[in-house]
Amino acid sequence: MVCGSDGTGIRSGGECFDPSPAIAGKSCNYLNTNLSMAQGYENSNGIWVSEGWWVVEPGECVVYSDNAFTYFKISDGVAPNRKAIAEMAGSESIKLCQVNDRFTVFQSDSGSVCRNAGGNNQIFINPGANPELIKSPSR
């Protein structure tokens, strides 16, 4: 790490900060149909929040923050196969709430909160630095 005013680091109060690039998640829709995407994340108060939906068209890729977990669906009750990405090194998963209509749910990791919101818990995945290519629906 280099400190100074040459653009490679910032020195403030005797400390150096390394301007490392953020790692973002990336998922691409290789299906011949639109996907709907929901995301979940832990907010600054330590509360899990899930929200959706965003449309990802065929051939389109979506980039999201490195701390976001995602859930995709083709239609209500039909989700693409994401098993391979969930098993890759560096990926993580968590059960969070999703609701079929547009939604934002706080305390999304709570089953009772989810049921009260009219939703159900699904596995949301954070692929880490692994790019995700969604190619086939689940069976």
CSV table of C-alpha atoms in Angstrom, one decimal:
chain,number,residue,atom,x,y,z
A,1,MET,CA,0.0,0.0,0.0
A,2,VAL,CA,1.3,3.4,-0.9
A,3,CYS,CA,0.3,6.6,0.9
A,4,GLY,CA,0.4,10.1,-0.5
A,5,SER,CA,-1.2,12.5,-2.9
A,6,ASP,CA,-0.3,10.6,-6.0
A,7,GLY,CA,-3.7,9.0,-6.4
A,8,THR,CA,-2.7,5.6,-5.1
A,9,GLY,CA,-3.7,6.1,-1.5
A,10,ILE,CA,-4.9,8.6,1.0
A,11,ARG,CA,-3.1,9.5,4.1
A,12,SER,CA,-5.1,11.0,7.0
A,13,GLY,CA,-4.0,11.3,10.6
A,14,GLY,CA,-1.1,8.9,10.1
A,15,GLU,CA,-3.2,6.1,8.6
A,16,CYS,CA,-3.2,4.8,5.0
A,17,PHE,CA,-6.3,3.7,3.2
A,18,ASP,CA,-6.1,1.3,0.3
A,19,PRO,CA,-8.6,2.2,-2.4
A,20,SER,CA,-9.4,-1.4,-3.3
A,21,PRO,CA,-12.2,-1.8,-5.8
A,22,ALA,CA,-15.6,-3.1,-4.5
A,23,ILE,CA,-16.6,-6.6,-5.6
A,24,ALA,CA,-20.1,-6.7,-7.0
A,25,GLY,CA,-22.4,-9.5,-7.8
A,26,LYS,CA,-23.4,-10.1,-11.4
A,27,SER,CA,-26.2,-12.3,-12.8
A,28,CYS,CA,-27.1,-12.7,-16.5
A,29,ASN,CA,-30.3,-14.0,-18.0
A,30,TYR,CA,-29.7,-16.6,-20.7
A,31,LEU,CA,-33.3,-17.8,-20.8
A,32,ASN,CA,-35.7,-16.9,-23.6
A,33,THR,CA,-38.0,-15.2,-21.1
A,34,ASN,CA,-38.0,-12.4,-18.6
A,35,LEU,CA,-36.8,-13.0,-15.0
A,36,SER,CA,-38.0,-11.2,-11.9
A,37,MET,CA,-35.3,-10.4,-9.4
A,38,ALA,CA,-35.7,-9.7,-5.7
A,39,GLN,CA,-32.8,-8.8,-3.4
A,40,GLY,CA,-32.0,-9.1,0.3
A,41,TYR,CA,-29.4,-7.4,2.4
A,42,GLU,CA,-28.6,-6.6,6.0
A,43,ASN,CA,-29.0,-2.9,6.6
A,44,SER,CA,-26.8,-0.7,8.8
A,45,ASN,CA,-29.0,-1.5,11.8
A,46,GLY,CA,-28.4,-5.2,11.4
A,47,ILE,CA,-31.9,-5.9,10.1
A,48,TRP,CA,-32.4,-8.1,7.1
A,49,VAL,CA,-34.5,-6.4,4.3
A,50,SER,CA,-35.8,-8.0,1.2
A,51,GLU,CA,-37.4,-6.2,-1.7
A,52,GLY,CA,-38.6,-6.8,-5.3
A,53,TRP,CA,-39.3,-7.1,-8.1
A,54,TRP,CA,-37.0,-5.9,-11.0
A,55,VAL,CA,-37.3,-7.3,-14.5
A,56,VAL,CA,-34.2,-8.8,-16.1
A,57,GLU,CA,-34.8,-9.3,-19.8
A,58,PRO,CA,-33.3,-12.1,-21.9
A,59,GLY,CA,-29.7,-11.4,-22.6
A,60,GLU,CA,-29.5,-8.7,-20.0
A,61,CYS,CA,-27.1,-8.8,-17.0
A,62,VAL,CA,-27.7,-7.1,-13.7
A,63,VAL,CA,-24.9,-6.0,-11.3
A,64,TYR,CA,-25.7,-5.5,-7.6
A,65,SER,CA,-23.8,-4.6,-4.5
A,66,ASP,CA,-21.4,-7.1,-3.0
A,67,ASN,CA,-23.5,-7.5,0.1
A,68,ALA,CA,-26.8,-8.3,-1.7
A,69,PHE,CA,-28.4,-11.7,-1.9
A,70,THR,CA,-30.7,-12.4,-4.8
A,71,TYR,CA,-33.7,-14.5,-5.7
A,72,PHE,CA,-35.0,-14.9,-9.2
A,73,LYS,CA,-38.3,-16.3,-10.5
A,74,ILE,CA,-39.7,-16.9,-14.0
A,75,SER,CA,-43.3,-16.8,-12.8
A,76,ASP,CA,-45.0,-17.3,-9.4
A,77,GLY,CA,-43.8,-20.7,-8.1
A,78,VAL,CA,-41.3,-21.3,-10.9
A,79,ALA,CA,-37.6,-20.4,-10.3
A,80,PRO,CA,-34.5,-20.9,-12.4
A,81,ASN,CA,-32.0,-23.6,-11.5
A,82,ARG,CA,-29.3,-21.9,-9.3
A,83,LYS,CA,-27.8,-24.9,-7.6
A,84,ALA,CA,-24.4,-24.7,-9.4
A,85,ILE,CA,-23.8,-21.1,-8.3
A,86,ALA,CA,-24.9,-21.8,-4.7
A,87,GLU,CA,-22.2,-24.6,-4.5
A,88,MET,CA,-19.4,-22.4,-5.9
A,89,ALA,CA,-16.6,-21.3,-3.6
A,90,GLY,CA,-17.2,-17.8,-2.2
A,91,SER,CA,-21.0,-17.9,-2.6
A,92,GLU,CA,-23.4,-17.7,0.4
A,93,SER,CA,-27.1,-18.3,0.8
A,94,ILE,CA,-29.8,-17.3,3.3
A,95,LYS,CA,-33.5,-17.8,3.6
A,96,LEU,CA,-35.4,-14.5,3.2
A,97,CYS,CA,-38.9,-13.5,2.5
A,98,GLN,CA,-40.4,-12.9,-0.9
A,99,VAL,CA,-43.9,-11.8,-1.7
A,100,ASN,CA,-45.4,-12.3,-5.2
A,101,ASP,CA,-46.4,-8.6,-5.6
A,102,ARG,CA,-44.0,-5.7,-5.3
A,103,PHE,CA,-42.7,-5.7,-1.8
A,104,THR,CA,-40.3,-4.5,0.9
A,105,VAL,CA,-40.1,-6.6,4.1
A,106,PHE,CA,-38.0,-5.6,7.1
A,107,GLN,CA,-36.9,-8.5,9.4
A,108,SER,CA,-37.0,-10.6,6.3
A,109,ASP,CA,-35.2,-13.5,8.0
A,110,SER,CA,-38.2,-14.0,10.4
A,111,GLY,CA,-40.7,-16.7,9.3
A,112,SER,CA,-43.5,-15.1,11.3
A,113,VAL,CA,-42.9,-11.6,9.8
A,114,CYS,CA,-42.8,-13.2,6.3
A,115,ARG,CA,-46.1,-15.0,6.8
A,116,ASN,CA,-47.7,-11.8,8.2
A,117,ALA,CA,-46.6,-10.0,5.0
A,118,GLY,CA,-48.3,-12.7,2.9
A,119,GLY,CA,-45.0,-14.2,1.6
A,120,ASN,CA,-42.9,-17.3,1.9
A,121,ASN,CA,-39.2,-17.8,2.6
A,122,GLN,CA,-36.9,-18.7,-0.3
A,123,ILE,CA,-33.2,-19.2,-0.6
A,124,PHE,CA,-31.5,-16.0,-1.7
A,125,ILE,CA,-27.9,-16.4,-3.0
A,126,ASN,CA,-24.9,-14.1,-3.0
A,127,PRO,CA,-22.6,-15.5,-5.7
A,128,GLY,CA,-19.5,-13.5,-4.4
A,129,ALA,CA,-17.1,-12.8,-7.2
A,130,ASN,CA,-18.6,-15.6,-9.3
A,131,PRO,CA,-20.6,-14.3,-12.4
A,132,GLU,CA,-23.9,-16.1,-12.6
A,133,LEU,CA,-25.3,-17.3,-16.0
A,134,ILE,CA,-28.9,-18.3,-15.6
A,135,LYS,CA,-29.5,-20.8,-18.4
A,136,SER,CA,-32.2,-23.3,-17.3
A,137,PRO,CA,-35.4,-23.4,-15.3
A,138,SER,CA,-35.7,-25.7,-12.3
A,139,ARG,CA,-37.4,-29.0,-12.7
